[in-house]
Coordinates of C-alpha atoms in Angstrom, one line a residue:
Chain A
X1 CA -6.8 -70.4 7.4
X2 CA -5.3 -67.9 10.1
X3 CA -5.7 -68.7 13.7
X4 CA -5.7 -67.1 16.9
X5 CA -2.6 -67.9 19.4
X6 CA -4.5 -67.3 22.6
X7 CA -7.9 -68.6 23.8
X8 CA -10.7 -66.4 24.4
X9 CA -11.0 -63.0 24.9
X10 CA -13.8 -60.4 25.0
X11 CA -16.3 -61.2 21.9
X12 CA -17.5 -58.1 19.8
X13 CA -19.6 -59.0 17.2
X14 CA -20.3 -57.3 13.8
X15 CA -21.5 -58.0 10.1
X16 CA -19.5 -58.1 7.1
X17 CA -21.5 -59.1 4.0
X18 CA -24.2 -59.8 6.2
X19 CA -22.1 -62.3 7.7
X20 CA -21.7 -62.3 11.6
X21 CA -17.9 -61.7 12.2
X22 CA -16.2 -62.1 15.5
X23 CA -13.8 -59.6 17.1
X24 CA -11.6 -59.8 20.0
X25 CA -12.8 -56.5 22.2
X26 CA -10.4 -53.3 20.8
X27 CA -9.1 -54.6 18.0
X28 CA -10.0 -53.2 14.7
X29 CA -12.3 -54.3 11.7
X30 CA -9.6 -55.4 9.4
X31 CA -7.9 -57.5 12.0
X32 CA -11.1 -59.7 12.6
X33 CA -11.8 -59.8 9.0
X34 CA -8.4 -61.2 8.2
X35 CA -9.1 -63.8 11.1
X36 CA -12.1 -64.3 9.9
X37 CA -10.3 -65.6 6.3
X38 CA -12.2 -62.5 4.8
X39 CA -8.8 -60.9 2.9
X40 CA -10.5 -58.9 0.4
X41 CA -12.4 -55.4 1.6
X42 CA -13.0 -53.4 -1.7
X43 CA -12.9 -53.3 -5.1
X44 CA -10.3 -51.3 -7.1
X45 CA -12.1 -48.1 -8.5
X46 CA -10.0 -48.0 -11.6
X47 CA -10.2 -51.8 -12.9
X48 CA -12.8 -53.6 -9.8
X49 CA -9.8 -55.8 -9.0
X50 CA -10.3 -57.3 -5.4
X51 CA -8.4 -55.7 -3.0
X52 CA -7.5 -56.2 0.7
X53 CA -5.4 -54.8 4.2
X54 CA -2.1 -54.4 3.1
X55 CA -0.4 -52.4 5.8
X56 CA -2.5 -52.4 8.5
X57 CA -1.2 -49.2 10.1
X58 CA -3.2 -46.6 7.9
X59 CA -1.2 -45.8 4.9
X60 CA -2.0 -47.9 2.1
X61 CA -5.7 -47.1 2.1
X62 CA -6.9 -51.2 0.9
X63 CA -8.7 -51.8 3.3
X64 CA -11.6 -49.0 2.6
X65 CA -14.8 -50.6 3.8
X66 CA -18.4 -49.2 4.2
X67 CA -19.5 -49.2 7.7
X68 CA -23.2 -48.5 8.4
X69 CA -23.5 -46.9 5.3
X70 CA -20.2 -44.6 5.1
X71 CA -18.0 -45.5 2.5
X72 CA -14.0 -44.9 2.6
X73 CA -13.5 -46.0 6.0
X74 CA -9.9 -47.6 6.8
X75 CA -11.0 -50.8 8.4
X76 CA -7.4 -51.0 9.9
X77 CA -7.7 -47.7 11.9
X78 CA -11.4 -48.7 13.4
X79 CA -11.7 -50.5 16.3
X80 CA -14.6 -53.2 16.0
X81 CA -17.8 -52.1 17.9
X82 CA -21.2 -54.5 19.0
X83 CA -23.4 -54.4 15.9
X84 CA -21.4 -52.4 13.2
X85 CA -22.9 -53.4 9.9
X86 CA -19.9 -53.4 7.3
X87 CA -19.3 -54.0 3.8
X88 CA -16.9 -54.0 1.0
X89 CA -16.6 -51.0 -1.0
X90 CA -17.7 -51.3 -4.3
X91 CA -15.9 -49.6 -7.6
X92 CA -18.9 -47.0 -7.9
X93 CA -18.7 -46.2 -4.5
X94 CA -16.6 -42.6 -4.8
X95 CA -13.2 -42.3 -3.0
X96 CA -12.9 -38.9 -0.7
Chain B
X1 CA -7.3 -22.4 20.1
X2 CA -5.7 -24.1 22.5
X3 CA -1.7 -23.2 22.7
X4 CA 0.8 -25.4 23.8
X5 CA 5.0 -25.3 23.9
X6 CA 5.0 -28.3 22.0
X7 CA 2.7 -30.6 19.9
X8 CA 3.9 -34.0 18.9
X9 CA 2.8 -36.1 16.3
X10 CA 3.0 -39.4 16.7
X11 CA 2.7 -41.9 20.4
X12 CA 5.6 -44.1 19.0
X13 CA 9.0 -44.4 21.3
X14 CA 10.2 -41.1 19.4
X15 CA 7.0 -39.2 20.4
X16 CA 6.5 -40.8 23.5
X17 CA 10.1 -39.9 25.0
X18 CA 10.1 -36.4 23.8
X19 CA 6.3 -35.9 25.5
X20 CA 7.9 -37.0 28.8
X21 CA 11.0 -35.2 28.6
X22 CA 9.5 -31.4 27.3
X23 CA 6.7 -31.9 30.0
X24 CA 9.7 -32.9 32.9
X25 CA 11.3 -29.7 31.5
X26 CA 8.3 -27.7 32.0
X27 CA 6.5 -27.1 28.7
X28 CA 3.2 -27.7 27.5
X29 CA 3.0 -30.9 25.6
X30 CA 0.0 -32.6 23.7
X31 CA 0.6 -35.4 21.8
X32 CA -1.3 -36.4 19.0
X33 CA -1.5 -40.0 17.9
X34 CA -3.8 -41.5 15.2
X35 CA -3.9 -45.3 17.1
X36 CA -6.4 -45.6 19.9
X37 CA -3.2 -46.7 22.1
X38 CA 0.4 -45.2 22.4
X39 CA 2.9 -47.3 21.0
X40 CA 3.3 -46.5 17.3
X41 CA 4.1 -49.9 15.0
X42 CA 7.0 -50.7 16.8
X43 CA 5.6 -50.8 20.7
X44 CA 1.9 -51.6 19.3
X45 CA -0.6 -52.5 21.7
X46 CA 2.3 -52.7 24.3
X47 CA -0.1 -51.6 27.2
X48 CA -2.4 -54.1 26.8
X49 CA -0.4 -57.1 25.4
X50 CA -0.1 -60.2 28.5
X51 CA 2.7 -61.4 29.6
X52 CA 2.5 -64.5 27.3
X53 CA 2.5 -62.1 23.9
X54 CA 5.1 -60.4 25.2
X55 CA 7.7 -63.1 25.6
X56 CA 6.9 -64.4 22.1
X57 CA 7.5 -61.1 20.9
X58 CA 11.1 -60.6 22.4
X59 CA 12.3 -58.7 25.0
X60 CA 12.9 -55.4 22.5
X61 CA 9.2 -55.4 22.6
X62 CA 8.8 -55.3 26.2
X63 CA 11.2 -52.4 26.4
X64 CA 8.4 -50.3 25.0
X65 CA 6.3 -50.5 28.5
X66 CA 8.8 -48.5 30.0
X67 CA 8.5 -45.7 27.8
X68 CA 4.9 -46.0 27.6
X69 CA 4.5 -45.7 31.6
X70 CA 6.4 -42.7 32.0
X71 CA 4.7 -40.9 28.8
X72 CA 1.4 -42.0 30.5
X73 CA 3.1 -40.9 33.8
X74 CA 4.3 -37.5 32.4
X75 CA 2.2 -34.3 32.7
X76 CA 2.0 -34.6 28.9
X77 CA -1.3 -34.4 27.4
X78 CA -2.3 -37.5 25.1
X79 CA -5.3 -37.7 22.3
X80 CA -5.5 -40.7 20.7
X81 CA -7.8 -41.6 17.8
X82 CA -6.5 -37.8 16.4
X83 CA -5.9 -37.8 12.5
X84 CA -3.8 -34.6 11.7
X85 CA -4.7 -34.0 8.5
X86 CA -2.7 -29.9 7.7
X87 CA -0.6 -28.2 9.3
X88 CA 0.0 -24.5 8.4
X89 CA 3.5 -22.7 8.3
X90 CA 2.6 -20.6 11.6
X91 CA 2.2 -24.5 13.3
X92 CA -1.5 -24.3 13.5
X93 CA -2.6 -27.9 13.3
X94 CA -5.9 -29.3 12.3
X95 CA -6.6 -32.6 12.9
X96 CA -9.8 -34.7 13.5
X97 CA -11.2 -36.8 16.1
X98 CA -14.5 -38.5 17.7
X99 CA -15.8 -37.3 14.1
X100 CA -15.0 -34.1 13.6
X101 CA -11.9 -31.2 13.2
X102 CA -10.4 -29.5 15.7
X103 CA -7.0 -27.1 15.6
X104 CA -4.4 -26.4 17.9
X105 CA -1.5 -23.9 17.7
X106 CA 1.9 -25.2 18.3
X107 CA 5.1 -22.6 19.5
X108 CA 7.2 -26.1 18.8
X109 CA 6.2 -29.2 16.6
X110 CA 7.9 -32.4 16.8
X111 CA 6.9 -34.9 13.6
X112 CA 7.2 -38.0 15.4
X113 CA 5.6 -40.3 12.4
X114 CA 8.1 -42.8 12.3
X115 CA 8.7 -44.6 9.2
X116 CA 6.7 -46.5 6.7
X117 CA 7.5 -49.2 4.8
X118 CA 9.3 -49.1 1.2
X119 CA 7.4 -49.7 -1.8
X120 CA 7.4 -53.1 -3.5
X121 CA 6.0 -53.3 -6.4
X122 CA 6.5 -56.6 -8.3
X123 CA 3.7 -58.7 -10.3
X124 CA 0.7 -59.9 -8.1
X125 CA 1.5 -57.3 -5.3
X126 CA -2.2 -56.2 -5.3
X127 CA -3.6 -59.4 -4.6
X128 CA -5.8 -59.8 -1.1
X129 CA -3.6 -61.9 1.0
X130 CA -0.5 -60.0 0.2
X131 CA 0.6 -57.6 2.9
X132 CA 3.8 -56.2 4.6
X133 CA 5.5 -57.9 6.9
X134 CA 5.0 -55.0 9.2
X135 CA 1.1 -56.0 8.8
X136 CA 1.7 -59.4 10.0
X137 CA 3.6 -58.1 13.1
X138 CA 0.9 -56.0 13.7
X139 CA -1.6 -58.6 13.4
X140 CA 0.6 -60.8 15.8
X141 CA 1.0 -57.5 18.3
X142 CA -2.4 -56.6 18.9
X143 CA -4.3 -60.0 18.1
X144 CA -2.2 -63.0 18.5
X145 CA -2.8 -63.6 14.7
X146 CA -0.8 -66.0 12.7
X147 CA -0.7 -67.8 9.8
X148 CA 0.3 -71.8 9.0
X149 CA 1.5 -70.8 5.6
X150 CA 3.1 -67.8 5.5
X151 CA 6.0 -66.9 2.8
X152 CA 8.2 -63.8 3.9
X153 CA 9.6 -62.4 0.9
X154 CA 12.0 -59.6 0.4
X155 CA 15.3 -58.5 2.9
X156 CA 16.0 -56.8 6.0
X157 CA 16.0 -57.5 9.8
X158 CA 12.3 -57.5 10.2
X159 CA 11.9 -59.9 7.6
X160 CA 14.0 -62.2 10.5
X161 CA 12.6 -60.5 13.4
X162 CA 9.0 -62.0 12.2
X163 CA 9.9 -65.2 11.3
X164 CA 11.3 -65.3 14.9
X165 CA 8.7 -64.6 16.8
X166 CA 6.3 -66.6 14.2
X167 CA 8.1 -69.6 15.3
X168 CA 8.0 -68.5 19.2
X169 CA 4.3 -68.4 18.6
X170 CA 4.0 -71.7 17.2
X171 CA 3.6 -70.8 13.8
X172 CA 6.9 -71.3 11.7
X173 CA 6.6 -69.2 8.4
X174 CA 6.3 -71.9 5.4
X175 CA 9.4 -70.6 3.5
X176 CA 11.6 -67.5 3.5
X177 CA 12.3 -66.0 0.1
X178 CA 15.4 -63.8 0.4
X179 CA 16.0 -60.9 -2.1
X180 CA 20.2 -60.4 -0.7
X181 CA 22.3 -60.9 -3.6
X182 CA 25.3 -63.0 -2.7
X183 CA 27.8 -60.3 -4.0
X184 CA 26.6 -58.0 -1.1
X185 CA 27.8 -60.0 1.9
X186 CA 31.2 -58.7 0.4
X187 CA 30.0 -54.9 -0.4
X188 CA 28.4 -54.8 3.5
X189 CA 31.8 -56.6 5.3
X190 CA 33.6 -54.1 5.0
X191 CA 31.1 -52.1 7.3
X192 CA 31.8 -55.2 10.2
X193 CA 34.4 -53.9 12.1
X194 CA 32.6 -50.4 12.4
X195 CA 29.4 -52.1 13.2
X196 CA 30.8 -54.4 15.9
X197 CA 30.3 -51.3 18.5
X198 CA 26.7 -52.6 18.1
X199 CA 27.5 -56.1 19.0
X200 CA 24.0 -56.5 20.5
X201 CA 22.3 -56.1 17.3
X202 CA 24.8 -58.3 15.4
X203 CA 24.3 -61.2 18.5
X204 CA 20.3 -60.3 18.0
X205 CA 20.9 -61.1 14.3
X206 CA 22.8 -64.3 14.5
X207 CA 20.4 -65.7 17.0
X208 CA 17.0 -64.7 14.9
X209 CA 18.5 -66.5 11.7
X210 CA 19.8 -69.6 13.9
X211 CA 16.3 -69.6 15.4
X212 CA 14.7 -69.8 11.5
X213 CA 17.6 -72.9 10.9
X214 CA 16.5 -74.4 14.2
X215 CA 12.9 -74.7 13.0
X216 CA 13.3 -76.2 9.7
X217 CA 12.4 -73.1 8.2
X218 CA 12.9 -73.2 4.1
X219 CA 15.2 -70.2 3.3
X220 CA 15.5 -69.4 -0.3
X221 CA 18.5 -66.9 -0.7
X222 CA 19.4 -64.8 -3.2
X223 CA 15.7 -64.9 -4.5
X224 CA 15.3 -62.6 -7.9
X225 CA 11.9 -62.4 -10.4
X226 CA 9.2 -62.7 -7.8
X227 CA 6.0 -63.0 -8.9
X228 CA 2.9 -63.6 -6.8
X229 CA -0.1 -65.6 -8.6
X230 CA -3.6 -65.7 -8.1
X231 CA -6.7 -64.6 -9.8
X232 CA -9.2 -63.4 -7.2
X233 CA -6.1 -63.8 -3.8
X234 CA -2.8 -64.9 -3.7
X235 CA -2.4 -68.8 -4.3
X236 CA 1.3 -68.9 -4.9
X237 CA 4.5 -67.0 -5.1
X238 CA 7.4 -67.7 -7.5
X239 CA 11.1 -66.7 -8.0
X240 CA 14.2 -67.5 -9.5
X241 CA 17.0 -68.7 -6.5
X242 CA 20.2 -71.3 -6.8
X243 CA 19.5 -70.9 -10.7
X244 CA 15.8 -72.7 -11.0
X245 CA 12.6 -71.5 -11.1
X246 CA 10.4 -72.5 -7.7
X247 CA 6.9 -72.2 -6.9
X248 CA 5.1 -71.8 -3.6
X249 CA 1.7 -72.4 -2.8
X250 CA 0.3 -70.2 -0.3
X251 CA -2.5 -67.7 0.7
X252 CA -0.7 -65.4 2.7
X253 CA 2.5 -63.7 1.6
X254 CA 4.2 -60.8 3.5
X255 CA 6.4 -58.3 1.9
X256 CA 9.8 -56.3 3.3
X257 CA 12.2 -54.2 1.5
X258 CA 13.3 -52.0 5.0
X259 CA 11.4 -49.1 5.9
X260 CA 11.9 -45.4 4.8
X261 CA 11.1 -42.5 6.8
X262 CA 7.1 -41.1 6.8
X263 CA 7.7 -37.8 5.0
X264 CA 4.0 -36.5 4.7
X265 CA 4.1 -34.0 7.2
X266 CA 7.9 -32.5 6.5
X267 CA 7.0 -32.3 3.0
X268 CA 3.6 -30.7 3.5
X269 CA 5.7 -27.8 5.4
X270 CA 7.9 -27.7 2.5
X271 CA 10.7 -28.6 4.9
X272 CA 14.2 -29.2 2.7
X273 CA 14.8 -32.6 1.8
X274 CA 18.1 -34.7 0.9
X275 CA 18.4 -38.0 -1.1
X276 CA 20.4 -40.5 1.5
X277 CA 22.0 -42.9 -1.1
X278 CA 22.7 -45.6 1.7
X279 CA 19.4 -45.3 3.1
X280 CA 18.3 -44.7 -0.6
X281 CA 15.3 -43.1 0.4
X282 CA 14.4 -39.2 1.2
X283 CA 15.2 -37.7 4.5
X284 CA 14.2 -34.1 6.0
X285 CA 17.7 -32.2 6.5
X286 CA 18.1 -32.0 10.3
X287 CA 20.4 -30.3 12.1
X288 CA 22.0 -31.9 15.0
X289 CA 19.4 -31.3 17.1
X290 CA 16.5 -32.6 14.7
X291 CA 15.6 -29.4 13.9
X292 CA 14.2 -29.2 10.4
X293 CA 15.1 -26.1 7.8
X294 CA 12.2 -24.7 8.9
X295 CA 12.8 -23.2 12.8
X296 CA 10.5 -24.5 15.8
X297 CA 10.0 -27.8 13.5
X298 CA 11.8 -30.7 14.7
X299 CA 11.5 -34.5 13.2
X300 CA 12.0 -37.2 16.0
X301 CA 12.7 -41.1 15.5
X302 CA 13.1 -42.6 12.3
X303 CA 11.4 -40.0 10.1
X304 CA 14.5 -38.0 10.5
X305 CA 16.5 -41.2 9.2
X306 CA 15.9 -44.9 10.2
X307 CA 17.6 -45.6 13.3
X308 CA 15.5 -48.3 15.1
X309 CA 13.2 -47.9 18.5
X310 CA 16.3 -46.9 20.7
X311 CA 17.4 -44.6 18.6
X312 CA 14.2 -43.2 18.0
X313 CA 13.5 -42.9 21.8
X314 CA 17.0 -41.1 22.2
X315 CA 16.2 -39.1 19.3
X316 CA 12.8 -38.2 21.2
X317 CA 14.5 -36.6 24.0
X318 CA 17.3 -34.7 22.6
X319 CA 14.5 -32.9 20.6
X320 CA 12.8 -32.1 23.7
X321 CA 16.1 -30.9 25.5
X322 CA 16.6 -28.8 22.6
X323 CA 13.3 -27.2 23.0
X324 CA 13.7 -26.3 26.5
X325 CA 17.0 -25.4 26.5
X326 CA 16.1 -22.4 23.5
X327 CA 13.0 -20.7 25.7
X328 CA 15.5 -21.3 28.6
X329 CA 14.1 -23.9 30.4
X330 CA 16.3 -26.3 32.9
X331 CA 17.2 -29.0 29.9
X332 CA 19.0 -32.9 31.0
X333 CA 22.2 -33.5 30.1
X334 CA 22.3 -33.9 26.1
X335 CA 26.2 -34.7 26.0
X336 CA 26.1 -38.6 27.4
X337 CA 22.5 -39.2 25.4
X338 CA 24.6 -38.4 21.9
X339 CA 27.4 -40.8 22.5
X340 CA 24.6 -43.4 23.1
X341 CA 22.9 -42.5 20.2
X342 CA 26.4 -43.0 18.3
X343 CA 27.0 -46.1 19.3
X344 CA 23.4 -47.4 18.9
X345 CA 24.1 -46.1 15.3
X346 CA 27.2 -47.9 14.6
X347 CA 25.4 -50.9 13.0
X348 CA 23.4 -49.3 10.5
X349 CA 26.0 -48.6 7.4
X350 CA 26.7 -52.5 7.8
X351 CA 22.5 -53.1 7.6
X352 CA 22.1 -50.5 5.2
X353 CA 25.0 -52.5 2.5
X354 CA 23.7 -55.3 3.0
X355 CA 19.6 -55.1 3.2
X356 CA 19.6 -52.5 0.2
X357 CA 16.3 -52.6 -1.5
X358 CA 16.4 -55.0 -4.0
X359 CA 17.0 -54.4 -7.9
X360 CA 13.9 -55.7 -9.2
X361 CA 11.7 -53.6 -6.9
X362 CA 13.9 -50.2 -7.7
X363 CA 13.7 -51.1 -11.6
X364 CA 10.0 -52.8 -11.5
X365 CA 9.5 -54.3 -15.2
X366 CA 7.3 -52.3 -17.6
X367 CA 4.1 -54.1 -16.8
X368 CA 4.1 -54.3 -13.0
X369 CA 1.7 -51.7 -10.9
X370 CA 3.5 -49.0 -9.0
X371 CA 0.7 -46.7 -8.2
X372 CA -1.8 -49.2 -6.3
X373 CA -4.5 -46.6 -6.2
X374 CA -4.3 -45.4 -9.6
X375 CA -3.2 -48.6 -11.2
X376 CA -0.2 -47.0 -13.0
X377 CA 2.4 -49.4 -14.3
X378 CA 6.2 -48.8 -14.5
X379 CA 6.0 -48.9 -18.1
X380 CA 3.4 -45.8 -18.1
X381 CA 5.8 -43.6 -15.6
X382 CA 8.8 -44.5 -18.0
X383 CA 6.4 -43.4 -21.2
X384 CA 5.5 -40.2 -19.4
X385 CA 9.2 -39.3 -19.1
X386 CA 9.8 -40.1 -22.6
X387 CA 6.8 -37.8 -23.6
X388 CA 8.8 -34.7 -21.5
X389 CA 7.5 -35.3 -17.8
X390 CA 10.6 -33.9 -16.1
X391 CA 9.8 -35.4 -12.5
X392 CA 7.1 -36.8 -10.4
X393 CA 4.6 -33.9 -10.0
X394 CA 4.3 -34.0 -13.7
X395 CA 3.9 -37.5 -14.0
X396 CA 1.2 -37.4 -11.2
X397 CA -0.5 -34.8 -13.4
X398 CA 0.1 -36.8 -16.7
X399 CA -1.0 -39.8 -15.1
X400 CA -2.6 -39.8 -12.1
X401 CA -0.1 -41.9 -10.4
X402 CA 0.1 -40.6 -6.3
X403 CA -3.4 -39.0 -6.4
X404 CA -5.5 -41.7 -5.1
X405 CA -6.3 -42.2 -1.2
X406 CA -2.8 -43.1 0.0
X407 CA -1.6 -39.8 -1.7
X408 CA 1.5 -41.6 -2.8
X409 CA 3.3 -43.3 0.2
X410 CA 2.6 -46.7 -1.4
X411 CA 4.1 -45.5 -4.6
X412 CA 6.3 -42.1 -4.1
X413 CA 9.7 -43.2 -3.6
X414 CA 8.9 -46.1 -6.8
X415 CA 8.1 -43.4 -8.9
X416 CA 10.8 -41.2 -8.1
X417 CA 13.5 -44.1 -8.3
X418 CA 11.8 -45.3 -12.4
X419 CA 12.0 -41.6 -13.4
X420 CA 15.6 -41.1 -12.4
X421 CA 16.5 -44.5 -14.1
X422 CA 14.8 -43.3 -17.4
X423 CA 16.1 -39.9 -17.1
X424 CA 19.5 -41.1 -16.2
X425 CA 19.6 -39.0 -13.0
X426 CA 19.3 -39.8 -9.3
X427 CA 16.3 -39.5 -7.0
X428 CA 17.9 -36.4 -5.7
X429 CA 17.7 -34.2 -8.6
X430 CA 14.0 -35.6 -9.8
X431 CA 12.8 -35.3 -6.5
X432 CA 9.6 -36.3 -4.9
X433 CA 5.9 -35.7 -5.1
X434 CA 4.8 -31.9 -3.8
X435 CA 2.4 -33.1 -1.1
X436 CA -0.9 -30.8 -0.3
X437 CA -3.6 -30.9 2.7
X438 CA -5.7 -32.9 3.4
X439 CA -2.7 -35.4 4.4
X440 CA -5.0 -38.3 4.9
X441 CA -8.7 -37.9 3.8
X442 CA -11.7 -36.8 5.8
X443 CA -15.3 -36.8 5.7
X444 CA -17.1 -33.2 5.2
X445 CA -18.6 -33.9 8.1
X446 CA -15.4 -33.7 10.0
X447 CA -14.7 -30.5 8.4
X448 CA -18.1 -28.9 9.1
X449 CA -17.5 -29.0 12.4
X450 CA -14.0 -27.1 12.2
X451 CA -13.6 -24.3 15.0
X452 CA -17.2 -25.1 16.5
X453 CA -15.9 -26.2 20.0
X454 CA -15.1 -22.2 20.5
X455 CA -17.9 -20.5 21.8
X456 CA -19.0 -17.8 18.8
X457 CA -18.0 -14.2 20.6
X458 CA -14.5 -15.5 21.4
X459 CA -14.0 -16.5 18.0
X460 CA -14.5 -13.2 17.0

């Protein structure tokens, strides 16, 4: 499991696939998911194979998730906000 | 529409330094950057990192604070969370921020979008738990996240830097699997004398290797035939080193084969590019002031060829000085900066020779997936070439390679290399994907609001 090296920090809570995930204030959804041990964020639109954050800098588009019902959002570019409902992007959701 | 003397895209060392210098020279300057805070990737979250985190990330990371402070104190305007999705030939820039699109006119455009990691196609590289080395550094910089079982795979200074930072953070990598062939050391040795001018980098390199040794991190040298295993996520990495097949169990693998210029904007604008054999990448053709083949379009920083953070800052300043000089404003003294820049670059030929990308990554096996978005293998690309596809754009039409949401960022260089090898040519002649807008996928709602900020009367 990933670990956080420094103790406390302000916590922001959102849900991922219905489970509560704690993020540090100001960090991206992808970072919070990785810290929570969630490495799979979407299914490939071609084969359905699982994919997860790869570059963490907005260029690979592997971390696409659905946020509050809107698909194709880059989890590594979007800062976690309280109450966000985040879900894995499944293969049948059309990529923009 | 707002107009600026200078619009800088990217707020890494080059973008920040360029904007600071440009506004000092009296030019109206706007910086557009995707991230929530300035710093780029190298100085990611520099403004919010506490002293503890800065200490483990090292002195060079701390340098970013000075650049960011000067940038914040300057008159340059800064828009964070701004994703540039088109720039036309008149230098009108369309970007998305706060859920809607905006347009701005630039008299001079500075592309400071830096570098991205080289595509590293190998078996299993799409499995969850596999990231770039840059990604694990970003996780450490922004969130203090470390892994107890991280295996670093590949080559390059960043691999050693990441290892050193993980050690300082109390989570040494489980292993380093280095792909540098033994023969490379001999080839690289001829650049050593020249590299001594950059002794500081050499000293840092040796210090990093010593730190890894002292921490007892196993280093597997001269590794080849790397494969990442797993069904729904990575479970192990296997490779051949020292004549034997080896296997390391892990849930976290980080790959690295060096960084290459991010060409998206310069390609979109049809700037001339050339293939650099030493950097093994396409670079925009620029003059000594980093102006591209399109007048008024400049590339500051690693986007014009990999030089590192210090060079990026200097290049950013030089670009601003040149723009100021052209419009007759008082510019800073460039001569001394050029000397410094040349000195800073002295170590590069050695690094480029020693850490040239691994043969396996440049010529992946037929079954290896190259285009991650559309799941196109190296074999399919070779087949398309055999059927007559002359270059990347035809391979794209045949197979959809490079047509997914990453728009070729994660496969483009590999595709050009594979086509070139299959045709017995060089990447220089087969060239690269044509890049079209939008540079990044955007929501229709973001597009729908374009231009809405201007009153209707003014728009007519």
